[in-house]
CSV table of C-alpha atoms in Angstrom, one decimal:
chain,number,residue,atom,x,y,z
A,1,UNK,CA,1.0,-16.4,7.3
A,2,UNK,CA,3.4,-18.6,5.3
A,3,UNK,CA,5.9,-20.2,7.7
A,4,UNK,CA,9.4,-21.4,6.9
A,5,UNK,CA,10.3,-25.0,7.9
A,6,UNK,CA,12.4,-23.6,10.7
A,7,UNK,CA,9.5,-21.5,12.0
A,8,UNK,CA,7.2,-24.5,11.8
A,9,UNK,CA,9.6,-26.6,13.8
A,10,UNK,CA,9.9,-23.8,16.4
A,11,UNK,CA,6.1,-23.5,16.6
A,12,UNK,CA,5.7,-27.1,17.4
A,13,UNK,CA,8.4,-27.0,20.1
A,14,UNK,CA,6.9,-23.9,21.6
A,15,UNK,CA,3.5,-25.6,21.6
A,16,UNK,CA,4.9,-28.6,23.6
A,17,UNK,CA,5.1,-26.3,26.7
A,18,UNK,CA,8.4,-27.7,28.0
A,19,UNK,CA,7.8,-31.4,27.0
A,20,UNK,CA,10.3,-33.2,24.9
A,21,UNK,CA,9.7,-33.2,21.1
A,22,UNK,CA,11.2,-36.0,19.1
A,23,UNK,CA,13.4,-35.0,16.2
A,24,UNK,CA,12.4,-38.1,14.3
A,25,UNK,CA,8.7,-37.3,14.8
A,26,UNK,CA,9.3,-33.8,13.6
A,27,UNK,CA,11.1,-35.1,10.5
A,28,UNK,CA,8.3,-37.6,9.7
A,29,UNK,CA,5.4,-35.2,10.2
A,30,UNK,CA,7.1,-32.4,8.2
A,31,UNK,CA,8.3,-34.7,5.4
A,32,UNK,CA,12.0,-33.8,5.8
A,33,UNK,CA,15.1,-35.7,6.8
A,34,UNK,CA,16.3,-36.0,10.4
A,35,UNK,CA,19.4,-34.1,9.3
A,36,UNK,CA,17.3,-31.2,8.0
A,37,UNK,CA,15.6,-31.0,11.4
A,38,UNK,CA,19.0,-30.9,13.1
A,39,UNK,CA,20.2,-28.1,10.9
A,40,UNK,CA,17.2,-26.0,11.6
A,41,UNK,CA,17.7,-26.6,15.3
A,42,UNK,CA,21.3,-25.3,14.9
A,43,UNK,CA,19.9,-22.2,13.3
A,44,UNK,CA,17.5,-21.6,16.1
A,45,UNK,CA,20.3,-21.9,18.6
A,46,UNK,CA,22.2,-19.3,16.7
A,47,UNK,CA,19.1,-17.0,17.0
A,48,UNK,CA,19.2,-17.4,20.8
A,49,UNK,CA,16.9,-20.3,21.5
A,50,UNK,CA,18.4,-22.9,23.9
A,51,UNK,CA,17.5,-26.6,24.1
A,52,UNK,CA,18.3,-29.6,26.2
A,53,UNK,CA,18.6,-32.9,24.2
A,54,UNK,CA,17.2,-35.9,26.1
A,55,UNK,CA,18.3,-39.3,24.8
A,56,UNK,CA,15.4,-41.2,23.2
A,57,UNK,CA,13.0,-38.4,23.9
A,58,UNK,CA,14.1,-35.4,21.9
A,59,UNK,CA,14.5,-31.6,22.3
A,60,UNK,CA,13.3,-29.7,25.3
A,61,UNK,CA,13.1,-25.9,25.0
A,62,UNK,CA,15.0,-24.2,27.9
A,63,UNK,CA,15.3,-20.6,26.8
A,64,UNK,CA,13.6,-18.2,24.4
A,65,UNK,CA,15.1,-14.9,23.1
A,66,UNK,CA,13.1,-11.7,23.3
A,67,UNK,CA,12.4,-11.7,19.6
A,68,UNK,CA,9.9,-10.1,17.3
A,69,UNK,CA,9.9,-13.0,14.9
A,70,UNK,CA,6.5,-13.9,13.4
A,71,UNK,CA,6.5,-17.2,15.3
A,72,UNK,CA,6.9,-15.4,18.6
A,73,UNK,CA,4.2,-12.9,17.8
A,74,UNK,CA,1.8,-15.5,16.6
A,75,UNK,CA,1.9,-17.2,20.1
A,76,UNK,CA,0.0,-14.2,21.5
A,77,UNK,CA,-2.0,-13.1,18.5
A,78,UNK,CA,-5.8,-13.0,18.8
A,79,UNK,CA,-6.8,-11.0,15.7
A,80,UNK,CA,-8.6,-11.8,12.6
A,81,UNK,CA,-6.6,-9.7,10.1
A,82,UNK,CA,-3.9,-7.7,11.8
A,83,UNK,CA,-0.6,-9.5,12.0
A,84,UNK,CA,-1.7,-12.5,10.0
A,85,UNK,CA,0.9,-11.5,7.4
A,86,UNK,CA,4.2,-10.3,8.9
A,87,UNK,CA,7.4,-9.3,7.1
A,88,UNK,CA,10.2,-9.6,9.6
A,89,UNK,CA,13.7,-8.1,9.3
A,90,UNK,CA,16.7,-8.2,11.5
A,91,UNK,CA,17.9,-4.9,10.1
A,92,UNK,CA,15.9,-2.7,7.8
A,93,UNK,CA,16.3,0.9,6.6
A,94,UNK,CA,12.7,1.8,7.4
A,95,UNK,CA,9.6,-0.3,7.9
A,96,UNK,CA,7.7,2.7,6.5
A,97,UNK,CA,9.5,2.6,3.2
A,98,UNK,CA,8.9,-1.1,2.8
A,99,UNK,CA,5.2,-0.7,3.7
A,100,UNK,CA,4.8,1.9,0.9
A,101,UNK,CA,6.1,-0.6,-1.6
A,102,UNK,CA,4.1,-3.6,-0.3
A,103,UNK,CA,0.9,-1.5,-0.1
A,104,UNK,CA,1.3,-0.5,-3.7
A,105,UNK,CA,1.7,-4.2,-4.6
A,106,UNK,CA,-1.6,-5.1,-2.9
A,107,UNK,CA,-0.5,-6.3,0.6
A,108,UNK,CA,-3.7,-7.1,2.5
A,109,UNK,CA,-5.3,-5.1,5.3
A,110,UNK,CA,-3.5,-5.7,8.6
A,111,UNK,CA,-0.1,-6.6,7.0
A,112,UNK,CA,2.8,-5.9,9.5
A,113,UNK,CA,6.4,-4.9,8.6
A,114,UNK,CA,8.6,-5.2,11.7
A,115,UNK,CA,12.3,-5.0,12.3
A,116,UNK,CA,14.8,-5.5,15.1
A,117,UNK,CA,16.7,-2.4,14.0
A,118,UNK,CA,16.1,0.5,11.6
A,119,UNK,CA,19.0,2.3,10.1
A,120,UNK,CA,16.9,5.1,8.7
A,121,UNK,CA,13.9,5.3,11.1
A,122,UNK,CA,12.0,8.6,10.9
A,123,UNK,CA,9.3,10.4,12.7
A,124,UNK,CA,7.1,13.4,11.8
A,125,UNK,CA,8.7,16.1,9.6
A,126,UNK,CA,11.4,13.5,8.6
A,127,UNK,CA,13.1,13.7,12.0
A,128,UNK,CA,15.4,10.8,12.7
A,129,UNK,CA,14.3,8.1,15.1
A,130,UNK,CA,16.8,6.1,17.1
A,131,UNK,CA,16.2,2.4,16.7
A,132,UNK,CA,18.6,0.3,18.9
A,133,UNK,CA,18.9,-3.3,17.8
A,134,UNK,CA,16.7,-5.8,19.6
A,135,UNK,CA,15.5,-3.3,22.2
A,136,UNK,CA,12.4,-1.6,20.8
A,137,UNK,CA,9.4,-2.1,18.6
A,138,UNK,CA,9.8,-0.7,15.2
A,139,UNK,CA,6.8,-1.6,12.9
A,140,UNK,CA,4.4,-0.4,10.3
A,141,UNK,CA,0.9,-1.7,9.9
A,142,UNK,CA,-0.9,-1.4,6.5
A,143,UNK,CA,-4.5,-0.5,7.1
A,144,UNK,CA,-7.1,-0.3,4.4
A,145,UNK,CA,-10.2,1.5,5.8
A,146,UNK,CA,-13.2,2.4,3.6
A,147,UNK,CA,-13.0,6.1,4.4
A,148,UNK,CA,-12.3,9.3,2.6
A,149,UNK,CA,-8.9,11.1,2.9
A,150,UNK,CA,-10.6,13.8,5.0
A,151,UNK,CA,-12.0,11.2,7.4
A,152,UNK,CA,-8.6,9.6,7.7
A,153,UNK,CA,-6.9,12.6,9.2
A,154,UNK,CA,-7.8,11.6,12.7
A,155,UNK,CA,-6.5,8.0,12.4
A,156,UNK,CA,-3.2,8.7,14.2
A,157,UNK,CA,-5.3,9.5,17.3
A,158,UNK,CA,-7.0,6.1,17.0
A,159,UNK,CA,-3.6,4.4,16.9
A,160,UNK,CA,-2.5,6.3,20.0
A,161,UNK,CA,-5.5,5.0,21.9
A,162,UNK,CA,-4.8,1.4,20.8
A,163,UNK,CA,-1.1,1.5,21.8
A,164,UNK,CA,-1.9,3.2,25.1
A,165,UNK,CA,-4.5,0.6,26.0
A,166,UNK,CA,-2.1,-2.3,25.2
A,167,UNK,CA,0.6,-0.9,27.4
A,168,UNK,CA,-1.8,-0.2,30.3
A,169,UNK,CA,-3.2,-3.7,30.0
A,170,UNK,CA,0.1,-5.5,30.2
A,171,UNK,CA,1.9,-3.1,32.6
A,172,UNK,CA,-0.6,-1.7,35.0
A,173,UNK,CA,2.0,0.3,37.0
A,174,UNK,CA,2.8,2.4,33.9
A,175,UNK,CA,0.6,5.4,33.1
A,176,UNK,CA,1.3,6.3,29.4
A,177,UNK,CA,-0.4,9.5,28.3
A,178,UNK,CA,-1.1,10.8,24.8
A,179,UNK,CA,0.4,14.0,23.7
A,180,UNK,CA,-1.5,15.4,20.7
A,181,UNK,CA,-1.2,14.3,18.0
A,182,UNK,CA,1.2,11.4,17.9
A,183,UNK,CA,3.4,10.9,21.0
A,184,UNK,CA,3.0,8.8,24.2
A,185,UNK,CA,4.7,10.1,27.3
A,186,UNK,CA,5.4,8.5,30.6
A,187,UNK,CA,6.2,10.9,33.5
A,188,UNK,CA,6.7,13.6,30.9
A,189,UNK,CA,9.2,11.6,28.8
A,190,UNK,CA,8.6,10.3,25.3
A,191,UNK,CA,8.4,6.5,24.9
A,192,UNK,CA,6.4,6.2,21.7
A,193,UNK,CA,6.0,8.0,18.4
A,194,UNK,CA,3.4,7.4,15.7
A,195,UNK,CA,3.7,8.3,12.0
A,196,UNK,CA,0.7,7.8,9.7
A,197,UNK,CA,1.1,8.2,6.0
A,198,UNK,CA,-1.5,7.8,3.3
A,199,UNK,CA,-1.8,6.4,-0.2
A,200,UNK,CA,-5.0,7.8,-1.6
A,201,UNK,CA,-7.0,8.9,-4.6
A,202,UNK,CA,-9.1,12.1,-4.6
A,203,UNK,CA,-12.0,10.6,-2.7
A,204,UNK,CA,-10.7,7.2,-1.5
A,205,UNK,CA,-8.0,6.0,0.8
A,206,UNK,CA,-6.1,3.1,-0.7
A,207,UNK,CA,-3.9,2.5,2.4
A,208,UNK,CA,-2.9,4.1,5.7
A,209,UNK,CA,0.7,3.2,6.7
A,210,UNK,CA,0.8,3.3,10.4
A,211,UNK,CA,4.4,3.5,11.7
A,212,UNK,CA,4.8,2.8,15.4
A,213,UNK,CA,8.1,3.2,17.3
A,214,UNK,CA,8.2,2.2,20.9
A,215,UNK,CA,11.2,2.4,23.3
A,216,UNK,CA,10.7,-1.0,25.0
A,217,UNK,CA,13.8,-2.4,26.6
A,218,UNK,CA,16.3,0.4,26.3
A,219,UNK,CA,18.5,1.2,29.3
A,220,UNK,CA,19.4,4.8,30.1
A,221,UNK,CA,22.8,4.4,28.5
A,222,UNK,CA,21.1,3.5,25.2
A,223,UNK,CA,19.8,7.0,24.6
A,224,UNK,CA,22.1,9.5,22.9
A,225,UNK,CA,23.0,12.6,25.0
A,226,UNK,CA,20.7,14.9,23.0
A,227,UNK,CA,17.6,13.0,23.9
A,228,UNK,CA,18.6,11.4,27.2
A,229,UNK,CA,16.6,14.0,29.3
A,230,UNK,CA,13.4,13.7,27.2
A,231,UNK,CA,13.2,10.0,26.3
A,232,UNK,CA,12.4,6.9,28.4
A,233,UNK,CA,11.6,3.2,27.8
A,234,UNK,CA,8.9,0.9,29.1
A,235,UNK,CA,11.6,-1.1,30.8
A,236,UNK,CA,12.9,1.9,32.7
A,237,UNK,CA,9.4,2.8,33.8
A,238,UNK,CA,8.2,-0.8,34.7
A,239,UNK,CA,11.4,-2.0,36.2
A,240,UNK,CA,11.3,-5.2,34.3
A,241,UNK,CA,12.1,-6.6,30.8
A,242,UNK,CA,9.3,-6.1,28.3
A,243,UNK,CA,8.1,-9.1,26.3
A,244,UNK,CA,8.0,-7.3,23.0
A,245,UNK,CA,6.2,-10.0,21.0
A,246,UNK,CA,3.3,-10.1,23.6
A,247,UNK,CA,3.1,-6.3,23.5
A,248,UNK,CA,3.0,-6.2,19.6
A,249,UNK,CA,0.2,-8.9,19.6
A,250,UNK,CA,-1.9,-6.9,22.0
A,251,UNK,CA,-1.3,-3.6,20.1
A,252,UNK,CA,-2.5,-5.3,17.0
A,253,UNK,CA,-5.6,-6.7,18.8
A,254,UNK,CA,-6.6,-3.2,20.1
A,255,UNK,CA,-5.7,-1.6,16.8
A,256,UNK,CA,-8.0,-4.0,14.9
A,257,UNK,CA,-10.8,-3.4,17.4
A,258,UNK,CA,-10.6,0.4,17.3
A,259,UNK,CA,-10.1,0.4,13.5
A,260,UNK,CA,-13.3,-1.4,13.1
A,261,UNK,CA,-15.1,1.0,15.4
A,262,UNK,CA,-13.6,4.0,13.6
A,263,UNK,CA,-14.7,2.7,10.2
A,264,UNK,CA,-18.2,2.0,11.4
A,265,UNK,CA,-18.8,5.1,13.6
A,266,UNK,CA,-16.0,7.5,13.0
A,267,UNK,CA,-13.5,9.1,15.4
A,268,UNK,CA,-16.3,10.6,17.5
A,269,UNK,CA,-16.9,7.1,19.1
A,270,UNK,CA,-13.3,7.0,20.3
A,271,UNK,CA,-12.9,10.7,21.2
A,272,UNK,CA,-14.0,10.4,24.9
A,273,UNK,CA,-11.5,7.6,25.5
A,274,UNK,CA,-8.7,9.6,23.8
A,275,UNK,CA,-9.4,12.6,26.0
A,276,UNK,CA,-9.3,10.4,29.1
A,277,UNK,CA,-5.9,9.1,28.1
A,278,UNK,CA,-4.5,12.4,27.0
A,279,UNK,CA,-2.0,14.6,28.9
A,280,UNK,CA,-2.7,17.5,26.6
A,281,UNK,CA,-6.3,18.6,27.3
A,282,UNK,CA,-6.5,21.2,30.0
A,283,UNK,CA,-2.8,22.1,29.8
A,284,UNK,CA,-1.2,25.3,28.8
A,285,UNK,CA,0.7,24.6,25.6
A,286,UNK,CA,2.9,26.3,23.1
A,287,UNK,CA,2.2,25.6,19.5
A,288,UNK,CA,4.7,25.9,16.7
A,289,UNK,CA,3.5,25.8,13.1
A,290,UNK,CA,5.4,26.6,9.9
A,291,UNK,CA,4.4,30.2,10.1
A,292,UNK,CA,4.0,31.1,13.7
A,293,UNK,CA,4.3,30.3,17.4
A,294,UNK,CA,1.6,31.0,20.0
A,295,UNK,CA,0.3,29.6,23.3
A,296,UNK,CA,-2.9,29.0,25.3
A,297,UNK,CA,-5.0,26.3,27.0
A,298,UNK,CA,-5.6,23.0,25.1
A,299,UNK,CA,-9.4,23.1,25.6
A,300,UNK,CA,-10.4,19.9,23.6
A,301,UNK,CA,-10.5,18.2,20.3
A,302,UNK,CA,-13.2,18.1,17.7
A,303,UNK,CA,-15.0,14.9,16.5
A,304,UNK,CA,-12.4,15.0,13.6
A,305,UNK,CA,-9.5,15.0,16.0
A,306,UNK,CA,-8.5,18.6,15.5
A,307,UNK,CA,-7.0,20.3,18.5
A,308,UNK,CA,-8.7,23.3,20.0
A,309,UNK,CA,-6.7,26.0,21.8
A,310,UNK,CA,-8.2,28.8,23.8
A,311,UNK,CA,-5.9,31.9,23.9
A,312,UNK,CA,-5.7,34.3,26.8
A,313,UNK,CA,-8.0,36.7,25.0
A,314,UNK,CA,-10.7,34.1,24.7
A,315,UNK,CA,-10.2,33.4,21.0
A,316,UNK,CA,-10.5,29.7,20.2
A,317,UNK,CA,-8.1,28.4,17.5
A,318,UNK,CA,-8.2,25.1,15.7
A,319,UNK,CA,-4.8,23.4,15.3
A,320,UNK,CA,-4.7,21.0,12.3
A,321,UNK,CA,-0.9,20.4,12.4
A,322,UNK,CA,2.1,21.6,14.4
A,323,UNK,CA,4.4,20.8,17.2
A,324,UNK,CA,3.2,21.4,20.7
A,325,UNK,CA,5.1,21.8,24.0
A,326,UNK,CA,3.4,21.4,27.3
A,327,UNK,CA,4.3,24.4,29.5
């Protein structure tokens, strides 16, 4: 990851763990003037970092904003590929749109596009996604697995497992559950949506563009009236502020781990864990497709991630796509 001078200065101050960092030593080691260091410090203060200046010692970090900047994420990152290249935006129309362009230009496996706010965020079937500034996690990960387009159809379920495991690891009082195929619910309310799009040839996936939207630090008043009854945030459920950078880093760690397993062994190796984390299996559900609406018991998923529904007459139907409602 190529760092700007400002981010390099921030990285060194963060690494000092509360000890004073000399402005002159920063200038000398980075090959810039003392004035240049001061200007970067001013910019960091404008971004929400706070410092105490101690005479003859230097800068002491006293406050850190809850930011998704690459420097903040890197503090927690333990991956080999995922998140090692991050494109960060304060405001962006859609991380998914930028990911499409970067993937076509050859962006490497594990590249992350992340924003503090999306003005045109979208979910499945082009539905709008509310993206309040500085409160959620709105990102897209470019994944380049060596699989066929047919095999890639179950990858959204792999992503759901990774995100669920990251949330459960950091916030053990929260019990997120996966609603097939691409939502995470907490106490029946949606907190996360996943959108996977593909760039592919007839028999080869060029890139999977994994869009992940997480309601992290929203308060109840942040949700518009039309979704207030069906949406929640991790903060509302955990009763504490969510460290978004730490959560992003852990999601990337789990996503890298499960992606490697998925490439080597297929979705079948992750299927049992998905079923354990799901709130869909065993429930009576209503399925709405483009052509029809029907209901029955969600009896399981196949090794390819296809939902199986058992109707009241005993007929088992396979659901490749559609909206489901848990009854």
